[in-house]
PDB file of C-alpha atoms in Angstrom:
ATOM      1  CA  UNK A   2     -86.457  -0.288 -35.632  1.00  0.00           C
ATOM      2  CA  UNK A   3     -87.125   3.072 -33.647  1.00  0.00           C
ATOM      3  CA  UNK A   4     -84.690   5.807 -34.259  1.00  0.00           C
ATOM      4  CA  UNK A   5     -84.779   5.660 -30.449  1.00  0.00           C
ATOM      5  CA  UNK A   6     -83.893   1.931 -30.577  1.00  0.00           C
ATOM      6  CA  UNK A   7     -80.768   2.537 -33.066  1.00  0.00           C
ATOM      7  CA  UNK A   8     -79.087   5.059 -31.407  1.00  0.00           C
ATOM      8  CA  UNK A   9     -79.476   2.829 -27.618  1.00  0.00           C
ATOM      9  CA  UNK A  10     -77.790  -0.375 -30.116  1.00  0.00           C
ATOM     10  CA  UNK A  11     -74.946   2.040 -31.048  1.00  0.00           C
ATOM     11  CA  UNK A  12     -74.152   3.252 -27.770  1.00  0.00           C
ATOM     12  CA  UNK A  13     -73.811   0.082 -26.372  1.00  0.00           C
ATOM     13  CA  UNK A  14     -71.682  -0.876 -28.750  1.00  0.00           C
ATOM     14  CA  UNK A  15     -69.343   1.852 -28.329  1.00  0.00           C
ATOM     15  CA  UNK A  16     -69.673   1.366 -24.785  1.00  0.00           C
ATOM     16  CA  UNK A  17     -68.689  -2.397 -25.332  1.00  0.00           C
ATOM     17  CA  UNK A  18     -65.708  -1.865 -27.537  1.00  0.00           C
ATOM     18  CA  UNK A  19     -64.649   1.079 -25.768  1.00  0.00           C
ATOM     19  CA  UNK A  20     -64.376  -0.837 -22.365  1.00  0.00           C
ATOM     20  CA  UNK A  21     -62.745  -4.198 -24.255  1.00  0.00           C
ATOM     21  CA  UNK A  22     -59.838  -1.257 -25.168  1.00  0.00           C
ATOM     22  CA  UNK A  23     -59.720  -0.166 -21.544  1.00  0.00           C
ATOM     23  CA  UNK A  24     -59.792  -4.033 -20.543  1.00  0.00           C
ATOM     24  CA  UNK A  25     -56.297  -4.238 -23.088  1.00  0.00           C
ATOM     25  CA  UNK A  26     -55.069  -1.342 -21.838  1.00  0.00           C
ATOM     26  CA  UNK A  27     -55.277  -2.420 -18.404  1.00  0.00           C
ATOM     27  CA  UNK A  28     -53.800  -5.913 -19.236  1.00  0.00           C
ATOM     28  CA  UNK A  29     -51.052  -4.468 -20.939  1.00  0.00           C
ATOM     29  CA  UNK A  30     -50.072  -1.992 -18.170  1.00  0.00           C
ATOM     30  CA  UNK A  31     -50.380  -4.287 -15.431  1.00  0.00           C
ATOM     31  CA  UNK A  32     -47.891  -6.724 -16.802  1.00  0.00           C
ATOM     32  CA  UNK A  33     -45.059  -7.318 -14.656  1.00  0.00           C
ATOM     33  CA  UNK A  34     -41.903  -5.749 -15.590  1.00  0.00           C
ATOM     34  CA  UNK A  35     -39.387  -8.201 -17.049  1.00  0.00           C
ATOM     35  CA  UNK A  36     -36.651  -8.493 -14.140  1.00  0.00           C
ATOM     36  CA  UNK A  37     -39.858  -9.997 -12.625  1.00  0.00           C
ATOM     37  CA  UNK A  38     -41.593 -11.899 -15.103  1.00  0.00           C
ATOM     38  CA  UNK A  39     -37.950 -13.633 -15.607  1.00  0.00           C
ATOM     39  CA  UNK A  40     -35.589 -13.013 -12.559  1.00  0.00           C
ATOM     40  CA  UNK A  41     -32.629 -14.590 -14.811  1.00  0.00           C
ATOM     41  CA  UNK A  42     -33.693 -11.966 -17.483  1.00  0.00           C
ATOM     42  CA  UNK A  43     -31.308  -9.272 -18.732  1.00  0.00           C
ATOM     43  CA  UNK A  44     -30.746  -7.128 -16.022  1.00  0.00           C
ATOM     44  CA  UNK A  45     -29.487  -9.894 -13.590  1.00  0.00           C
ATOM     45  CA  UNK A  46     -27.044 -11.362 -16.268  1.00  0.00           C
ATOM     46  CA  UNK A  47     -25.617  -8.084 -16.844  1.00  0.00           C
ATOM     47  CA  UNK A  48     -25.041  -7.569 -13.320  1.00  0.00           C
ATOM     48  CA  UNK A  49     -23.503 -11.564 -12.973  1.00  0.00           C
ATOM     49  CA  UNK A  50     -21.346 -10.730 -15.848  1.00  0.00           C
ATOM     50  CA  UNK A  51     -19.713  -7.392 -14.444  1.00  0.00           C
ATOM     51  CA  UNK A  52     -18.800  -9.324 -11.523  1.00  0.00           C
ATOM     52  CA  UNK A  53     -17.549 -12.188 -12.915  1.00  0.00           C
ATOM     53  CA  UNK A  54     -15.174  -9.729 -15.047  1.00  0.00           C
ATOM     54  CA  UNK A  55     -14.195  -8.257 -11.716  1.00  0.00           C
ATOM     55  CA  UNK A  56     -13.011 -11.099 -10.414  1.00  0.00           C
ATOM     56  CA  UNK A  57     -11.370 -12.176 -13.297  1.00  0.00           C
ATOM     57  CA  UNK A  58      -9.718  -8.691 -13.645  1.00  0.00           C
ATOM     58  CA  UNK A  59      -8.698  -9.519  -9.940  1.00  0.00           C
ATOM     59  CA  UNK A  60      -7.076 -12.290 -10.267  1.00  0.00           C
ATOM     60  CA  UNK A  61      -5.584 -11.812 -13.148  1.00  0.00           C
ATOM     61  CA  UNK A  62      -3.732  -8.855 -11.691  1.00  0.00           C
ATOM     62  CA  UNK A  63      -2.807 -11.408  -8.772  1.00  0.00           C
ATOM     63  CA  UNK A  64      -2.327  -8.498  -6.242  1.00  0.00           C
ATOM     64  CA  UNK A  65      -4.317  -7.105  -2.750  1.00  0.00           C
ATOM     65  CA  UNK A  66      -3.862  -3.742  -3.331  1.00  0.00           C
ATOM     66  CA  UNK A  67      -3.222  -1.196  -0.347  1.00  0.00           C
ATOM     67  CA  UNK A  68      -3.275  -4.756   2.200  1.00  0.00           C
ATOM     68  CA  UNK A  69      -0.318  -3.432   4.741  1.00  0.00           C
ATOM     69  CA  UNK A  70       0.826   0.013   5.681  1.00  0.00           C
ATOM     70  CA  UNK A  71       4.604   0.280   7.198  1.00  0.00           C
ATOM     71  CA  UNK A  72       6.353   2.744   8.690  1.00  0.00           C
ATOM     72  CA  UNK A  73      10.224   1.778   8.506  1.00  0.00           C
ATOM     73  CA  UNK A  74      12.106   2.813  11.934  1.00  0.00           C
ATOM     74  CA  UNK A  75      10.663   4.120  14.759  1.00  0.00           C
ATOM     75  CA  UNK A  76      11.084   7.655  13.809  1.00  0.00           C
ATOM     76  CA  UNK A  77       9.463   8.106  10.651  1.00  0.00           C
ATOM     77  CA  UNK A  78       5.746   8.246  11.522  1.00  0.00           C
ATOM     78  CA  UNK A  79       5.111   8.136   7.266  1.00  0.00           C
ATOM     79  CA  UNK A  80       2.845   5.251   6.210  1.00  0.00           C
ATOM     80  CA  UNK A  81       4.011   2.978   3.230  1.00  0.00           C
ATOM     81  CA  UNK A  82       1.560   1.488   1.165  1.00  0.00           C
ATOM     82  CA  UNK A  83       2.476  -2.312   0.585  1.00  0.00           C
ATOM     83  CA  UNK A  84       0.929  -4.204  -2.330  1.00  0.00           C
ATOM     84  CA  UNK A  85       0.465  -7.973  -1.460  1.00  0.00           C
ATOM     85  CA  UNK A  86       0.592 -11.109  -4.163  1.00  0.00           C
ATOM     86  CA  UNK A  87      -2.937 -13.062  -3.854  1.00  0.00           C
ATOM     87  CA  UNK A  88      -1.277 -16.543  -3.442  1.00  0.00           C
ATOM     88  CA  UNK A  89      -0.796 -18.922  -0.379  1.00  0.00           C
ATOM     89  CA  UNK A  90       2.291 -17.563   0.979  1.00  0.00           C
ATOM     90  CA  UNK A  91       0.734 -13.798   1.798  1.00  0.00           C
ATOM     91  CA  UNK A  92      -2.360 -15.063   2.838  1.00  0.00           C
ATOM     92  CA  UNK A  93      -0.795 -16.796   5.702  1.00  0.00           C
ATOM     93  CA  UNK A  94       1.725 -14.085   6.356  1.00  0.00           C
ATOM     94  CA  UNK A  95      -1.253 -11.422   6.212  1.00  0.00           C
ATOM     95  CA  UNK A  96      -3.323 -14.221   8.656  1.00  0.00           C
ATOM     96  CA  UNK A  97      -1.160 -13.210  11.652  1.00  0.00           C
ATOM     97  CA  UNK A  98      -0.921  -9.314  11.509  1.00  0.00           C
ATOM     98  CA  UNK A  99      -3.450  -7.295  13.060  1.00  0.00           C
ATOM     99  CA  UNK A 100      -5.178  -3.914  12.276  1.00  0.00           C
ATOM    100  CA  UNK A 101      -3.732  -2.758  15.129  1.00  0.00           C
ATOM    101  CA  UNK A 102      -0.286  -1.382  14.615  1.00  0.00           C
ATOM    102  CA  UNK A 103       2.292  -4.004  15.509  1.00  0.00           C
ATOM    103  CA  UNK A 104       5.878  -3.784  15.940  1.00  0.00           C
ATOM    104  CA  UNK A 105       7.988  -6.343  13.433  1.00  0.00           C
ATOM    105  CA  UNK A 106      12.182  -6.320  14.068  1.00  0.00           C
ATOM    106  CA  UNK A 107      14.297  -7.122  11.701  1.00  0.00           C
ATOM    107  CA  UNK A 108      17.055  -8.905  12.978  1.00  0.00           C
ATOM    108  CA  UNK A 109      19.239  -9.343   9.874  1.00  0.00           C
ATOM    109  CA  UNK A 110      20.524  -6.250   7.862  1.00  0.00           C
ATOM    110  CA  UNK A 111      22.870  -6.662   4.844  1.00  0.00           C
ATOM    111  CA  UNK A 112      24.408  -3.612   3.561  1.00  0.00           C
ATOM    112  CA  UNK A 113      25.651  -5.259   0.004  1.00  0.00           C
ATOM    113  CA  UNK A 114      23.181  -7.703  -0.425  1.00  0.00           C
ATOM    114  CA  UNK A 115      20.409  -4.781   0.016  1.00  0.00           C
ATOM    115  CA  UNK A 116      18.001  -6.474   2.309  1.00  0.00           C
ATOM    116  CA  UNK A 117      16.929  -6.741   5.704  1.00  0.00           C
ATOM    117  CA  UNK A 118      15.205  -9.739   6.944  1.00  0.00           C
ATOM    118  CA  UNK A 119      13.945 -11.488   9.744  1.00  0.00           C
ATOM    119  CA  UNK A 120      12.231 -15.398   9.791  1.00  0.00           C
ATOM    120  CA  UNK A 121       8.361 -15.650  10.276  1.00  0.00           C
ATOM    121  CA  UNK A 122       5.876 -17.946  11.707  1.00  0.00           C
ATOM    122  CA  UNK A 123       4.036 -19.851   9.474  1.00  0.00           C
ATOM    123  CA  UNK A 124       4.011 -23.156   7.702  1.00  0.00           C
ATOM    124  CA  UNK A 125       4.164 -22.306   4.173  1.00  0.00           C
ATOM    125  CA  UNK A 126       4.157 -24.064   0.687  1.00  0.00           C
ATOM    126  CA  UNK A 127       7.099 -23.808  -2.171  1.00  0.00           C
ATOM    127  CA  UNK A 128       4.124 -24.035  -4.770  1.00  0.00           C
ATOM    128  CA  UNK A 129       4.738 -20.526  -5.717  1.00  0.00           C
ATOM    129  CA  UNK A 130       8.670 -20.495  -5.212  1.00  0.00           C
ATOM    130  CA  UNK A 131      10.459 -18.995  -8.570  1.00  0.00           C
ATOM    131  CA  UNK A 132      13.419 -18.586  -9.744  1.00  0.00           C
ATOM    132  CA  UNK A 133      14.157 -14.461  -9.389  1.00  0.00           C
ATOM    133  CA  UNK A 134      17.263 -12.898 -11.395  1.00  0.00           C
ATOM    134  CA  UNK A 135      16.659  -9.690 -10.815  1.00  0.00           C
ATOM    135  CA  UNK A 136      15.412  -7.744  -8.134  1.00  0.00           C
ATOM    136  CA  UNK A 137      13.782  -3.866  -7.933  1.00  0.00           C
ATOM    137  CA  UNK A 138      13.640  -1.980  -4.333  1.00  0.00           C
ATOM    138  CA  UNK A 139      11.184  -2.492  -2.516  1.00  0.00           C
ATOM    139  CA  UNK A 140      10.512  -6.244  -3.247  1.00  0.00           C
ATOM    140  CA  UNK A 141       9.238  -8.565  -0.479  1.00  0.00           C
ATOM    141  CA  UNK A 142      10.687 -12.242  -1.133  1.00  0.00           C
ATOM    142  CA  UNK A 143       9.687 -15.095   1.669  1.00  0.00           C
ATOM    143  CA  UNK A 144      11.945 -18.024   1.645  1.00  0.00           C
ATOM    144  CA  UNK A 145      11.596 -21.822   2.097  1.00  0.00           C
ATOM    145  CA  UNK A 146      13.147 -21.484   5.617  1.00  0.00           C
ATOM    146  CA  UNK A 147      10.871 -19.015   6.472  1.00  0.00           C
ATOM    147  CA  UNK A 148      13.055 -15.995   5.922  1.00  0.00           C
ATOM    148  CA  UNK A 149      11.109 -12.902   4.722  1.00  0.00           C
ATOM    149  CA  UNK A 150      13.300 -10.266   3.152  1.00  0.00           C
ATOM    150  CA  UNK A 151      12.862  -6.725   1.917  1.00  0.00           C
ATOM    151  CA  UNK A 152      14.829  -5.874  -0.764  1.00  0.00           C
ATOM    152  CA  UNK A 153      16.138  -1.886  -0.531  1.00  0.00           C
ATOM    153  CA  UNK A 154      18.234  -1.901  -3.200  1.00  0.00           C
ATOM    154  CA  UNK A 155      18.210  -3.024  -6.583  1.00  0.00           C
ATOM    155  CA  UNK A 156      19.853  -6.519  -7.379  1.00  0.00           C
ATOM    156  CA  UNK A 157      20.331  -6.820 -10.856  1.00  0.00           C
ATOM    157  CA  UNK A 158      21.821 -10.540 -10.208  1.00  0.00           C
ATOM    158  CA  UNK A 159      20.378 -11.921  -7.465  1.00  0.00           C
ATOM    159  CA  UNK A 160      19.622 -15.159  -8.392  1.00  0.00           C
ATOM    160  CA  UNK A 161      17.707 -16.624  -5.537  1.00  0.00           C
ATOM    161  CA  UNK A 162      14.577 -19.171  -5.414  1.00  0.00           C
ATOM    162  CA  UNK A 163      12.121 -17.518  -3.117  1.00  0.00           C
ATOM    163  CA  UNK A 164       8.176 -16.847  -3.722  1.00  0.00           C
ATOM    164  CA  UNK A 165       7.288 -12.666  -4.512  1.00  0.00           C
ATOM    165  CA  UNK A 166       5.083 -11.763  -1.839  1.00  0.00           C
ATOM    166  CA  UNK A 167       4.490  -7.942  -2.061  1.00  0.00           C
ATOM    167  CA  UNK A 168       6.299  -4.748  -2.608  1.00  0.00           C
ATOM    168  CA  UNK A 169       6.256  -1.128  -1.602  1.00  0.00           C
ATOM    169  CA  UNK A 170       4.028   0.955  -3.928  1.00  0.00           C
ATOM    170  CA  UNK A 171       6.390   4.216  -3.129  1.00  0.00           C
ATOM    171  CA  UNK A 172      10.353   3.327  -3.440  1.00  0.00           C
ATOM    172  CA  UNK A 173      11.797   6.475  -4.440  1.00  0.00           C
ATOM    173  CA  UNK A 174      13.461   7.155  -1.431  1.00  0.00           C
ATOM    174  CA  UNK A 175      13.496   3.197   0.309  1.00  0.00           C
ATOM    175  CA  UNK A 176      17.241   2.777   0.573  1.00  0.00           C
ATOM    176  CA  UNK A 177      17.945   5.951   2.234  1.00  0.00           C
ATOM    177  CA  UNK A 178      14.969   5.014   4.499  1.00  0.00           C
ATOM    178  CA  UNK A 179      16.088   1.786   5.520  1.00  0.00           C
ATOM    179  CA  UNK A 180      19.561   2.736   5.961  1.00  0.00           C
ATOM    180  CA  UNK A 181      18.640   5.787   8.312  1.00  0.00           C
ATOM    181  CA  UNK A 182      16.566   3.517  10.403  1.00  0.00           C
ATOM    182  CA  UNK A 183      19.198   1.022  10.574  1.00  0.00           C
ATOM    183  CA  UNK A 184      21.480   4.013  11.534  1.00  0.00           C
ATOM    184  CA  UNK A 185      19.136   4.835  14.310  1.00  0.00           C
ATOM    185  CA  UNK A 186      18.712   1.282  15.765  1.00  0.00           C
ATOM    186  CA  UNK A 187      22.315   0.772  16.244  1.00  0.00           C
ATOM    187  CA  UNK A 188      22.340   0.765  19.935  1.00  0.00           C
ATOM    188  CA  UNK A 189      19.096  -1.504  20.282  1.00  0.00           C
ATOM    189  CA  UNK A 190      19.278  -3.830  23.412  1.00  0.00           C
ATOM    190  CA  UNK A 191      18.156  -6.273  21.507  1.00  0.00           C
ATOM    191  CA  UNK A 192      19.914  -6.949  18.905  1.00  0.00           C
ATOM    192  CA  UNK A 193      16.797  -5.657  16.109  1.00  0.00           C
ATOM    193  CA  UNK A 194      18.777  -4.086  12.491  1.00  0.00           C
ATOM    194  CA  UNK A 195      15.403  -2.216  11.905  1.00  0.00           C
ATOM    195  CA  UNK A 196      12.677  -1.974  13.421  1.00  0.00           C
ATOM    196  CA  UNK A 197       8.934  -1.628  11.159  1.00  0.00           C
ATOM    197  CA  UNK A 198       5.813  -0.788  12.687  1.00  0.00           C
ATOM    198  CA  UNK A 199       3.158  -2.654  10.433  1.00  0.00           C
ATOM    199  CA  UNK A 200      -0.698  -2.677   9.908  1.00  0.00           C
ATOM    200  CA  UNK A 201      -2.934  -4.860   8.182  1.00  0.00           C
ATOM    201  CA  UNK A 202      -5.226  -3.060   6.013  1.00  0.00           C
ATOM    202  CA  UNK A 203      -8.098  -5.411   4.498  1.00  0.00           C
TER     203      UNK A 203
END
């Protein structure tokens, strides 16, 4: 064999395994990323996961944070942030506000119990109905007859069977609130203790 002849035989095979590397090369960049390849892959599960723990972290805290804002008497323009339980009884309370400020009267106002309260429409369940000792400002209790109460005082033995259906986030200063409004509202034509002005939030 020509010298000629050798040297043409060894650059073709160089040329041969050199483009058989290229050829893997290619291959191996051109494979499809895994989320691709295998939609159910890691990326997706760790995105299924972190939800599921949200909504287990949800409702295990059993509350819709921030879902009412109240202003208590018709002078205070200050917006209270109410916490609502996630069970049946607030979601049908919270089914007939609006997000549109509304006007809600209290016609009921006991000094030494430490509520005011007024009855509600709704057809409600006594699934979640408990048996309540004790009872911090701020508490919002509905009743099997449809009574909803807000507790402004602390009952330390109140012993009633109603379902928990929110509370005030802020109660520092609730029972002086209430009691000014109710203060303020003596003279009301008709017949309303206390007067809230109340929007839905979520």
């Amino acid at each position: 064999m020509s010298i000629k002849k050798f040297l043409l035989t060894i650059i073709m095979c160089i040329s041969v395994v050199s483009m058989a590397g290229c050829g893997n090369s290619e291959k191996y960049a051109e494979a499809p990323p895994e989320d691709v390849v295998n939609p159910e892959g890691a990326d997706n599960n760790n995105s299924t996961d972190n939800s599921t723990d949200n909504n287990a972290n949800k409702e295990n805290s059993g509350v819709i944070s921030g879902a009412v804002t109240a202003k208590i008497g018709l002078n205070d323009d200050t917006g209270y942030i109410i916490d609502m339980y996630n069970n049946a009884a607030s979601e049908t309370i919270l089914g007939y506000l609006s997000e549109e400020e509304m006007r809600f009267p209290a016609y009921t106002y006991e000094e030494d119990g430490g509520y005011v309260a007024q009855d509600i429409r709704g057809s409600y369940t006594r699934d979640g109905e408990k048996e309540i000792s004790q009872i911090k400002a701020g508490g919002l209790y509905l009743f099997s007859d449809g009574q909803l109460r807000l507790y402004f005082k602390d009952v330390p033995d109140a012993s009633i069977t109603a379902v928990p259906v929110g509370y005030f986030q802020n109660t520092d200063n609730i029972t002086e609130l209430v009691q000014n409004a109710y203060k303020e509202n003596r003279d009301d034509s008709w017949g309303v203790e206390v007067y809230f002005l109340i929007t839905k939030n979520i």
